[in-house]
Coordinates of C-alpha atoms in Angstrom, one line a residue:
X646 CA -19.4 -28.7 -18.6
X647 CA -21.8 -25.6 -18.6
X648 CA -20.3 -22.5 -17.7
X649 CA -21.7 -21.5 -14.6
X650 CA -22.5 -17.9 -16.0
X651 CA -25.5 -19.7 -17.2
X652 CA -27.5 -19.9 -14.2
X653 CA -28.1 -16.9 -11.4
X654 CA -29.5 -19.7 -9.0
X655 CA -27.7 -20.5 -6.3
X656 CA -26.4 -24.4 -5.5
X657 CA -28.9 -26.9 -4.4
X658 CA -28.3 -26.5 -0.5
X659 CA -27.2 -22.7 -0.1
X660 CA -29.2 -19.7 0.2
X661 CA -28.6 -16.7 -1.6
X662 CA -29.3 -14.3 2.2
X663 CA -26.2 -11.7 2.0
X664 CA -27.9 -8.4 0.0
X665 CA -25.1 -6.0 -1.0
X666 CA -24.8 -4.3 2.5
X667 CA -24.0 -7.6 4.3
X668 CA -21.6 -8.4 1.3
X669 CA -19.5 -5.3 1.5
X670 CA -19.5 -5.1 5.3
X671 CA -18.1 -8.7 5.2
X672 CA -15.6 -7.8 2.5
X673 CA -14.6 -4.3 4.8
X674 CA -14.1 -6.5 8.4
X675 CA -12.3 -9.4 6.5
X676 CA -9.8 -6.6 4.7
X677 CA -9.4 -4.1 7.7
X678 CA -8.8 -6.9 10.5
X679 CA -6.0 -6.9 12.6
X680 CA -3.6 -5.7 10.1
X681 CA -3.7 -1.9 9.9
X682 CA -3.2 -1.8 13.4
X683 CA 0.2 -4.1 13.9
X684 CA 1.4 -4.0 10.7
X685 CA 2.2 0.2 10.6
X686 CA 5.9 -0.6 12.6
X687 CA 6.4 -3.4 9.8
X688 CA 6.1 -0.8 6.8
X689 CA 8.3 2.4 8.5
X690 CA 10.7 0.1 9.7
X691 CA 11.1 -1.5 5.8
X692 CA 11.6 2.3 4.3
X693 CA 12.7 3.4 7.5
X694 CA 10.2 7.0 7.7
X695 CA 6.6 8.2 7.0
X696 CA 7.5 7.8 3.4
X697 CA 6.4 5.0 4.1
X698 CA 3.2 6.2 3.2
X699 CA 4.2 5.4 -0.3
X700 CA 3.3 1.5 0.2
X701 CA -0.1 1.8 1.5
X702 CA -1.0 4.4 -1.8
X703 CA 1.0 2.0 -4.1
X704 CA -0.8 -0.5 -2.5
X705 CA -4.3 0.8 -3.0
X706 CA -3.8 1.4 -6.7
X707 CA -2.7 -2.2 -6.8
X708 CA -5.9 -3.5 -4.8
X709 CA -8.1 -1.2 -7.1
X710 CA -6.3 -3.0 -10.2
X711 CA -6.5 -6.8 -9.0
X712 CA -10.0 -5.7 -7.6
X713 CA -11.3 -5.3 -11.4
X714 CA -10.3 -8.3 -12.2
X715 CA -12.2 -10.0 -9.7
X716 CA -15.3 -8.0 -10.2
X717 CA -15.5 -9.3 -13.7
X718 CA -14.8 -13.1 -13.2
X719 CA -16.9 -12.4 -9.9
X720 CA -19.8 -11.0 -12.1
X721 CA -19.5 -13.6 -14.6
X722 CA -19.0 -16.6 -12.8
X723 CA -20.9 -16.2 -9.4
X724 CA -20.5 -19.4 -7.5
X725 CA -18.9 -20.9 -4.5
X726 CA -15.3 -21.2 -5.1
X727 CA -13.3 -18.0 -6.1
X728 CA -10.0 -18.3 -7.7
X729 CA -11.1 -22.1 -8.1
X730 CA -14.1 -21.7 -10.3
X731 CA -12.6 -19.1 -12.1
X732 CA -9.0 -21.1 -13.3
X733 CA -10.9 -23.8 -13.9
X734 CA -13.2 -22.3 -16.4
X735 CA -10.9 -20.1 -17.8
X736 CA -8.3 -22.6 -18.4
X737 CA -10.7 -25.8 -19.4
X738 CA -12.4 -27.5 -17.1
X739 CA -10.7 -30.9 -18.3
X740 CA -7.5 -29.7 -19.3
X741 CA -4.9 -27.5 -17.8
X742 CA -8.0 -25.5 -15.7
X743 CA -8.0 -29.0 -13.9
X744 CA -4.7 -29.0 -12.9
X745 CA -4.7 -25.3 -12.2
X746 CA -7.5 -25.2 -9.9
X747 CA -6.4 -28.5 -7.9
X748 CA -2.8 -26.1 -7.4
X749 CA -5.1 -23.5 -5.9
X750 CA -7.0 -25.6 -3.7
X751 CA -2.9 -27.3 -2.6
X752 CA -1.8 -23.9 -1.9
X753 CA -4.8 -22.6 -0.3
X754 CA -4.4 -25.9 2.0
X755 CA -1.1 -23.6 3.3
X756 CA -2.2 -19.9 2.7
X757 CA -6.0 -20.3 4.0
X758 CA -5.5 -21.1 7.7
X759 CA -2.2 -18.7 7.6
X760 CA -4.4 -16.2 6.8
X761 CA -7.1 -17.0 9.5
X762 CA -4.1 -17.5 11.7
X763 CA -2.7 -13.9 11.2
X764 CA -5.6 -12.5 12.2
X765 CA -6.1 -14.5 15.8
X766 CA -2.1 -14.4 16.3
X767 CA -2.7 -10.1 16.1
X768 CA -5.4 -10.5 18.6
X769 CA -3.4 -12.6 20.9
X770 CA -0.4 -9.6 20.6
X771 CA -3.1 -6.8 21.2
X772 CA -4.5 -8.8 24.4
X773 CA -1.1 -8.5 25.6
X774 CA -1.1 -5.1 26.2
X775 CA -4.0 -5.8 29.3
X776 CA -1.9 -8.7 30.2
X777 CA 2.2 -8.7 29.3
X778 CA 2.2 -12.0 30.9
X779 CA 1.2 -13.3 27.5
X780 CA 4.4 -12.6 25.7
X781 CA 6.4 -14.9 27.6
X782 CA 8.2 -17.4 25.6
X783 CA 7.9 -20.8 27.1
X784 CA 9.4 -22.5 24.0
X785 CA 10.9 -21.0 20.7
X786 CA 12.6 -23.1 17.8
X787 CA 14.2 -22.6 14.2
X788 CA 13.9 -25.4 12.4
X789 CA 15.8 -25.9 8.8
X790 CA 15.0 -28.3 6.2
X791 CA 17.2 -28.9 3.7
X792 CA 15.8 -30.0 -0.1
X793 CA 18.5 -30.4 -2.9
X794 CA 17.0 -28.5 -5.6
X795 CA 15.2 -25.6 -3.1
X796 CA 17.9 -25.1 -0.6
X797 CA 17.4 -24.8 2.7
X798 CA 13.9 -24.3 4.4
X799 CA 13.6 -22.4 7.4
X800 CA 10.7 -22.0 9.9
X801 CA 10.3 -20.9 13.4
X802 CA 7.5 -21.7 16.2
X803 CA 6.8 -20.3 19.6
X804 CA 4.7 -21.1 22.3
X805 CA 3.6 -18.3 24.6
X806 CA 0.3 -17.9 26.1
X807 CA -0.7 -15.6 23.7
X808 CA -0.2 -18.9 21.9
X809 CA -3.2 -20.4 23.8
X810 CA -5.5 -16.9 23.1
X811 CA -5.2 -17.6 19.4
X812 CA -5.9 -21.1 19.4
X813 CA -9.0 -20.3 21.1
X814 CA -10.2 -17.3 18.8
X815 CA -10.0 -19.9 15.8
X816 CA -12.8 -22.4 17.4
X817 CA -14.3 -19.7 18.7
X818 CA -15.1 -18.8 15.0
X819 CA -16.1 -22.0 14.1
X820 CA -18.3 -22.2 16.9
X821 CA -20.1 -18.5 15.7
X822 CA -20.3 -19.8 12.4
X823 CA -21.9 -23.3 13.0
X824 CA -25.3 -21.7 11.7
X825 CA -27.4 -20.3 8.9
X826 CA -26.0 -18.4 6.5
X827 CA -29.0 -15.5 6.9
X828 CA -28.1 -15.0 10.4
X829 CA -24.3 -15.1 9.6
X830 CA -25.8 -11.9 7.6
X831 CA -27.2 -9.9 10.1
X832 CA -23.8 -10.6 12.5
X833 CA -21.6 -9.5 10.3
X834 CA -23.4 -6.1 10.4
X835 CA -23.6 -6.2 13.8
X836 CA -19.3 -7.0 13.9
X837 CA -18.8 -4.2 10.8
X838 CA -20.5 -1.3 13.1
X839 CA -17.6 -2.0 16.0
X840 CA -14.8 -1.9 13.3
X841 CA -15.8 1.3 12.0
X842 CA -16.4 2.6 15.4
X843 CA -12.6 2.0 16.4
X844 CA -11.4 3.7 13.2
X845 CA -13.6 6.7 13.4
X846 CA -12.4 6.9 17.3
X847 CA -8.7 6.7 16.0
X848 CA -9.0 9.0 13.1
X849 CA -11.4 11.8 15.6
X850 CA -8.7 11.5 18.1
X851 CA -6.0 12.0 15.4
X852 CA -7.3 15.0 13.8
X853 CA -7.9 16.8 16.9
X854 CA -4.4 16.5 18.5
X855 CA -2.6 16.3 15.0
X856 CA 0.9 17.5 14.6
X857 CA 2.1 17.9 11.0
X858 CA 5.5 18.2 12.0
X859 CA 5.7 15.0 13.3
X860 CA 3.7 13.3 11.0
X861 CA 5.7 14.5 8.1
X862 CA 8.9 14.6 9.8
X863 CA 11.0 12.8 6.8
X864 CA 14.6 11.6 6.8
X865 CA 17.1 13.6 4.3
X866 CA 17.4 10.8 2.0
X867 CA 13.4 9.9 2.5
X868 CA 12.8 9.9 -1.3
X869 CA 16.0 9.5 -2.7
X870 CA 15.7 6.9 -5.8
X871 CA 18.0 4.0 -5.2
X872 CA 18.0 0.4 -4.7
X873 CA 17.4 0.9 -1.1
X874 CA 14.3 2.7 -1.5
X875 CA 13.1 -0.1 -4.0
X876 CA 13.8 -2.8 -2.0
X877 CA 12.0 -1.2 1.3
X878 CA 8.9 0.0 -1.2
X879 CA 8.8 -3.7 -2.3
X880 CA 8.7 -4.9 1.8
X881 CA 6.2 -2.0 2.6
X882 CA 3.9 -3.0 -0.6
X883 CA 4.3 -6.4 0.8
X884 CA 3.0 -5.7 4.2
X885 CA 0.4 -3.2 2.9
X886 CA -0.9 -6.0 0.3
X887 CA -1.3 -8.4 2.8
X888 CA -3.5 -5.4 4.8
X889 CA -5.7 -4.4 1.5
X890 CA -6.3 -8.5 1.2
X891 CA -10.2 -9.5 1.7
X892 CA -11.5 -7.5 -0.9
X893 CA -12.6 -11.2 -3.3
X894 CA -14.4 -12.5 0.2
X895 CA -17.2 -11.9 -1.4
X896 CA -16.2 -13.9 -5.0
X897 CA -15.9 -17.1 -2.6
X898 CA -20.0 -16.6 -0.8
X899 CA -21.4 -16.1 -4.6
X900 CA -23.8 -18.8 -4.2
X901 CA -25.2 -17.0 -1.5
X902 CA -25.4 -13.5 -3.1
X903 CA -28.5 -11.9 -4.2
X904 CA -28.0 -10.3 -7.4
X905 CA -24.3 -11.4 -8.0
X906 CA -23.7 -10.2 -11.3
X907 CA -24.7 -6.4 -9.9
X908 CA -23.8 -7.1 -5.9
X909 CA -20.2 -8.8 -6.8
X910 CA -18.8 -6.0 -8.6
X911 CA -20.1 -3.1 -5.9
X912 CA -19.0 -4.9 -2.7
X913 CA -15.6 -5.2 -4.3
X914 CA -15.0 -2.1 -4.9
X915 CA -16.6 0.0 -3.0
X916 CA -14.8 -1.9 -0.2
X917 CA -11.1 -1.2 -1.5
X918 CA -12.4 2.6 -2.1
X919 CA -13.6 2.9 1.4
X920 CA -10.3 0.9 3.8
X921 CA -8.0 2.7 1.1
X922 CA -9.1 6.1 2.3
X923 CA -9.7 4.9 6.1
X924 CA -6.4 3.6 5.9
X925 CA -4.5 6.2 4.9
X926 CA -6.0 8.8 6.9
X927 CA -5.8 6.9 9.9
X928 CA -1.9 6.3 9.3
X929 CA -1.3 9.4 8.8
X930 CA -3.5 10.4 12.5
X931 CA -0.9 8.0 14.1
X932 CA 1.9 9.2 12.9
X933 CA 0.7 12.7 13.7
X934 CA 1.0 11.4 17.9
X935 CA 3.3 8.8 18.0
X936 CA 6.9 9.7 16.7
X937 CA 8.0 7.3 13.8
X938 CA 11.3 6.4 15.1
X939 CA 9.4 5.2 17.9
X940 CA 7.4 2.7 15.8
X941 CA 10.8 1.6 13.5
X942 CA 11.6 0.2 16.9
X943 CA 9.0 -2.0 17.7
X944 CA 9.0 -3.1 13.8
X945 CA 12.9 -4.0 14.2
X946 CA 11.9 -6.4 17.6
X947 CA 8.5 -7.8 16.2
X948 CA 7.0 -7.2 19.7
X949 CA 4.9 -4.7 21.7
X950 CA 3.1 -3.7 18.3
X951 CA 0.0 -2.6 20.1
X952 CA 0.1 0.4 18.4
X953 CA -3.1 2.1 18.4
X954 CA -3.1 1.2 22.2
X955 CA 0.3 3.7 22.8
X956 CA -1.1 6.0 20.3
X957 CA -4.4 6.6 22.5
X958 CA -2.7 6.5 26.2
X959 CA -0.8 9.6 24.6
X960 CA -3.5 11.5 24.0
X961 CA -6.0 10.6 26.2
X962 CA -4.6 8.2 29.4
X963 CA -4.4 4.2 30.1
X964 CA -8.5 4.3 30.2
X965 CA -8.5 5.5 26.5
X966 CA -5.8 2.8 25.6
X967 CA -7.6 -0.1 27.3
X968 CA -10.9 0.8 25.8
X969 CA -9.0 1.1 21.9
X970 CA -7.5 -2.3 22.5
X971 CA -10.8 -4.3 23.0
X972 CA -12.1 -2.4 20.1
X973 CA -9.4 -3.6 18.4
X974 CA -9.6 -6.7 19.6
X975 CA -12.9 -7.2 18.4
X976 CA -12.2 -5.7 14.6
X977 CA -9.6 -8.3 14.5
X978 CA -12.1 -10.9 15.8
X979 CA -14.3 -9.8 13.1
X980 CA -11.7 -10.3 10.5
X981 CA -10.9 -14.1 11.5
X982 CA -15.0 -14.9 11.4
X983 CA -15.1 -13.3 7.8
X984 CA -11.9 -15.3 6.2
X985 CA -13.4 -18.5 8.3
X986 CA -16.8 -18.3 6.0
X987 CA -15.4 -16.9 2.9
X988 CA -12.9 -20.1 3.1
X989 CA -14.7 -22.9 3.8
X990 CA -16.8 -22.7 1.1
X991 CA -13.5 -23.2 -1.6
X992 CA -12.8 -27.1 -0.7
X993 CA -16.9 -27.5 -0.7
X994 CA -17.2 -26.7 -4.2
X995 CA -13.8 -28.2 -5.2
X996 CA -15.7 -31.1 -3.5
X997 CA -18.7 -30.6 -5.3
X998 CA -16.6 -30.7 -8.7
X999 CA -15.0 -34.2 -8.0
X1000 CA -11.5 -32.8 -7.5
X1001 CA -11.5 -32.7 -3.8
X1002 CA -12.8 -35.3 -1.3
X1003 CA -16.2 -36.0 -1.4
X1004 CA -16.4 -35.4 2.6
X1005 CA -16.2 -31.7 1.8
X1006 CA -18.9 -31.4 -0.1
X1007 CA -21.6 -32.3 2.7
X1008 CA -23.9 -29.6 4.0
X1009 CA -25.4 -29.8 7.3
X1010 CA -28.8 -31.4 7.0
X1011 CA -30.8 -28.2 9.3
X1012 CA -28.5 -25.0 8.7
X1013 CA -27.5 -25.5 4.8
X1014 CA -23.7 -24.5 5.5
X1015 CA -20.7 -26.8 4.9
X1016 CA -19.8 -27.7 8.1
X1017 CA -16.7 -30.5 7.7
X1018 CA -15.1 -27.9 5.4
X1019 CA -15.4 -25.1 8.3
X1020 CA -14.4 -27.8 11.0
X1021 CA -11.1 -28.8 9.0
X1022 CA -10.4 -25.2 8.5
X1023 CA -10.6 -24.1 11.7
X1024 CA -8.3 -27.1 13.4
X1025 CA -5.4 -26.4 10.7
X1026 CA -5.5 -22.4 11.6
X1027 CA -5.4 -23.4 15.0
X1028 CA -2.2 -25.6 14.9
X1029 CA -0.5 -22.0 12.7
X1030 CA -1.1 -20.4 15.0
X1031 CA 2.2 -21.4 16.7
X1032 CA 4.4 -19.7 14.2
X1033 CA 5.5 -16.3 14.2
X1034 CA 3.6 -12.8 12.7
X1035 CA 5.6 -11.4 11.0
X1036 CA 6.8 -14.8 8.9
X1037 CA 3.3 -16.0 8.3
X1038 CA 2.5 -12.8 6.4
X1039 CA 5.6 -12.9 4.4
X1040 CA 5.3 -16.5 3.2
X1041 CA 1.1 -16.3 3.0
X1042 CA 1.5 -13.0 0.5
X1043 CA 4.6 -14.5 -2.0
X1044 CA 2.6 -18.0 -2.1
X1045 CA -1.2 -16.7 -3.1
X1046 CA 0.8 -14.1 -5.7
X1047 CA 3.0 -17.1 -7.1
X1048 CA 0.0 -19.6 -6.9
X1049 CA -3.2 -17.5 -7.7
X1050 CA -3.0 -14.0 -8.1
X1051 CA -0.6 -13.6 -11.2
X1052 CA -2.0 -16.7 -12.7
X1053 CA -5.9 -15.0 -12.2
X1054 CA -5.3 -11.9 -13.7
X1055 CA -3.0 -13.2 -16.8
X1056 CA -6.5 -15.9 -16.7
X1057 CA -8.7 -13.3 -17.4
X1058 CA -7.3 -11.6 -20.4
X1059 CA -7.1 -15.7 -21.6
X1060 CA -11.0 -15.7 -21.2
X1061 CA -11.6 -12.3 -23.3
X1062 CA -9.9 -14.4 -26.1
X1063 CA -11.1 -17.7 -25.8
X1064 CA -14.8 -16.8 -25.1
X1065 CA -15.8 -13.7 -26.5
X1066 CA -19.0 -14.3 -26.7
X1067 CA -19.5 -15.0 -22.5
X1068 CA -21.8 -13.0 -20.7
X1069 CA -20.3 -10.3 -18.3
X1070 CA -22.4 -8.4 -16.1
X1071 CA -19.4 -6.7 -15.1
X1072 CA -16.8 -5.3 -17.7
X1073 CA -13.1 -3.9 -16.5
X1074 CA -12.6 -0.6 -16.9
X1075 CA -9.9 0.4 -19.4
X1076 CA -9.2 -3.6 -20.3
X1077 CA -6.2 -4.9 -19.8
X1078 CA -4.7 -1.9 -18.7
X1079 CA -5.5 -2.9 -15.1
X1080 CA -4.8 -6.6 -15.1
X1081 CA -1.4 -6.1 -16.6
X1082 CA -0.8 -3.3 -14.3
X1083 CA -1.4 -6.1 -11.0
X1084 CA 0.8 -8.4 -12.8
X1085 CA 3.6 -6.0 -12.7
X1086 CA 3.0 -4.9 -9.3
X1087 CA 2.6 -8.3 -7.6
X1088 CA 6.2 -9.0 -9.8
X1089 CA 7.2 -5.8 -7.7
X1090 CA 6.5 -7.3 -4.6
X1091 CA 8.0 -10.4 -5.2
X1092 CA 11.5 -9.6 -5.8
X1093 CA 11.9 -6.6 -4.6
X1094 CA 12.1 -7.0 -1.3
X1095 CA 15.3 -7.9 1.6
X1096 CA 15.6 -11.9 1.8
X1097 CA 13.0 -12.0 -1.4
X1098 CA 13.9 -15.5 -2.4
X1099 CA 12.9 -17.3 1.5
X1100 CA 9.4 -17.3 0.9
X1101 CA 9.5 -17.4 -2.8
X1102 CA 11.4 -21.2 -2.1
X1103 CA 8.4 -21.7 -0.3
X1104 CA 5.8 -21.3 -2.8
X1105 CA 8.0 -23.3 -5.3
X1106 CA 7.9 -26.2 -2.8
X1107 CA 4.2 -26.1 -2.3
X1108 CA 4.0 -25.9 -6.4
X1109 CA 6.2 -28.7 -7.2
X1110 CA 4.8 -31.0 -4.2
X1111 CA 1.1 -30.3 -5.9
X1112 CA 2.3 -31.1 -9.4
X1113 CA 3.6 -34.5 -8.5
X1114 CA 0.3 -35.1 -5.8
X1115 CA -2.4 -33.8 -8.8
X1116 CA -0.1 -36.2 -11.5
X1117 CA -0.6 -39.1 -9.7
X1118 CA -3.9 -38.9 -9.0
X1119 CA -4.5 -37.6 -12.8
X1120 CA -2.5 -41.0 -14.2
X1121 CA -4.6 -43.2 -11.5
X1122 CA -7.9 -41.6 -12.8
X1123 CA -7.5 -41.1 -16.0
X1124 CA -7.4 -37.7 -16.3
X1125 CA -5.6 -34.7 -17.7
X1126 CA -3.2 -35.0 -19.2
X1127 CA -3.3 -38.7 -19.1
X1128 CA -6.9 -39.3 -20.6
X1129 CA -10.1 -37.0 -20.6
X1130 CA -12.5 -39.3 -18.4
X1131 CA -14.7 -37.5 -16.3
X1132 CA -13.5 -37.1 -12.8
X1133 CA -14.9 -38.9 -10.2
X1134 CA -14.9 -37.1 -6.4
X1135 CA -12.1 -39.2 -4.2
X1136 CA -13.7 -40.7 -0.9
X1137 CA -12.2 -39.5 2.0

């Protein structure tokens, strides 16, 4: 098979529409989202002050490291697919990158809607500030499952109305996205100028009513070196990874990218650059109003994490608050419709490759999108959206890290070997510094952390399940590592 470096031209059906403004304010709404702003009592509450700090930095670094590494495969292979494309070029497209890529599409089955989920479940908690009603549980369970090799299993749903408001945002999306890709373009623009209109109003409001003491009012033992301080950097990096996430959106739309081997590489980075810096001043602005020990609480109860809406009634009144929260509403809005396009084009080129069902691959005959791929994506994020925050972010960030993200960048210094002679439009800076430098971070993250080994049982479920699923379909067809035939899609 070819390697799709070959060829700038886009896939028969899609339209290469998104220029590098459209690709980097995707990339920006899809990484700031919901997160910054309910996810700050999550991170002081796992290091337990402003050191806190710490995780978002460590965390930037981190998303500047992994980011090179998707720049380059970005640049170099710039099609539909992401992670997919990439493992399975890197790895052979008939031999282990065949069974590698099918694992990534198995997991992103899981991590995919979570991720969309998130998003409308953070909405659903800031809507609650206008109407508290929302946050009343009508139903709440823990469920176990107990598997002899993994232990036990444990998940739990709730059903509030809040509920309801996310399940609604998701087919919401998929109703905004049911066209063009050009006009998707211009929208995104259109959603990227009411992010950064909330964050400049949170940062101006900051500055002028900023208290240093209280923004860098540290504990005695803030930055004290023991386990305790590892384990609660390794929660806060987790938290703060799952914010910096989004920044590869624009690796999945590269068969829609004008210019990809120049555009990929730019949007990537100057996204991470610019929410890196937006972040952390605008962390340190709330902290500067709102007392941490304030926020640790909120963090501890996972509820009332409408942050940015307390921050602003402080300084300004309920009016100010009110007005944040629909902002906030809407960046979060804007997040979910970026992860709901970037997403549904993975299964359409699995599809496309045979090692997916066929059914995915289909393109709607007038707008040129794939439209059963959005459609499934949207009903699965819809039924997550029952579960709870704060355990959907755990268990999406350990699964993509165990799955895709440690296999990607070890992938990439693989390809350097194997295939010199490939063309990169895109080179990583200081080669492999940064690539080994994610590994051992996302290692950080994985088991340093409180309970590290619950969602880490997770991802070795999903794994195992998709080694035994790809097996049997690779001994019925006659594939890897059963036989080299060619693979053939599979009907749905």
């Amino acid at each position: 098979m070819g390697s799709p470096t070959e060829s700038g031209t886009a896939s028969p059906g899609l339209i290469r529409g998104m220029g590098l403004a459209s690709a980097t304010a995707l990339n920006m709404i899809d990484m700031i989202g919901v997160g910054p702003f309910i996810t700050i009592p999550l991170i002081l509450s796992a290091m337990g002050g402003p050191q806190a700090m710490l995780g978002w930095i460590a965390g930037a670094l981190f998303a500047v490291c992994d980011g090179l590494v998707w720049a380059e495969l970005g640049a170099a292979m710039p099609g539909s697919g992401g992670s997919y494309r990439y493992l399975r070029e890197i790895y052979g497209p008939q031999k282990l990158g065949r069974l590698l890529s099918f694992l990534f599409i198995w997991q992103l089955s899981f991590s995919a809607p979570l991720s969309i989920a998130t998003g409308c479940i953070g909405l659903a908690g800031y809507a609650a500030y206008y109407w508290p009603g929302l946050q009343t549980v009508y139903a709440a369970h823990d469920a176990a499952l107990y598997i002899p090799w993994a232990g036990s299993l444990q998940v739990s749903w709730v059903v509030t109305p809040a509920t309801a408001v996310a399940v609604l945002i998701c087919f919401l999306a998929v109703l905004l996205l049911y066209r063009r890709i050009t006009v998707i373009g211009r929208l995104s623009k259109l959603l990227w100028v009411g992010v950064m209109g909330t964050i400049g109003w949170i940062i101006f409001a900051g500055l002028t009513h900023f208290n240093a003491a209280r923004a860098f009012d540290f504990p005695p033992v803030a930055f004290t070196l023991s386990h305790g301080f590892l384990t609660g950097l390794g929660g806060a990096m987790l938290v703060a990874t799952y914010d910096y996430w989004g920044y590869y959106n624009v690796c999945f739309l590269g068969d829609e990218i004008e210019e990809p081997g120049r555009n990929i590489p730019r949007a990537l980075l100057l996204s991470i650059l610019i929410v890196a810096c937006l972040y952390i001043v605008m962390n340190v602005c709330i902290l500067a109003v709102v007392p941490w020990r304030d926020l640790v609480q909120a963090g501890q109860n996972n509820n009332g994490l409408y942050v940015v809406s307390l921050f602003m009634q402080r300084i300004y009144g309920t009016w100010a608050a009110r007005l944040v929260t629909g902002l906030v509403m809407w960046t979060a809005f804007a997040s979910v419709f970026s992860l709901m396009l970037g997403y549904s084009r993975v299964p359409y080129a699995a599809a496309k490759d045979g090692n997916y069902f066929q059914a995915f691959a289909r393109v709607h005959p007038v707008h040129r999108f794939p439209y059963v791929s959005l459609l499934a994506l949207g009903v699965v994020a819809a039924v997550f959206c029952f579960l709870r925050l704060k355990d959907a972010i755990a268990a999406l960030v350990v699964i993509r890290i165990i799955i895709q993200f440690l296999v990607q960048a070890v992938g990439l210094i693989v390809l350097r070997i194997r295939r010199p002679e490939m063309p990169r439009p895109f080179r990583m800076w200081l080669y492999p510094v940064p690539a080994l430098a994610a590994c051992a971070g996302f290692l950080f993250i994985l088991f340093n952390r409180v309970n590290a080994l619950k969602e880490i049982k997770y991802a070795v479920v999903i794994l195992t399940t998709g080694l035994v699923i790809y097996m049997i379909r690779a001994w019925r067809g006659h594939e890897w590592p059963f036989g080299e035939g060619r693979a053939v899609a599979v009907k749905a």
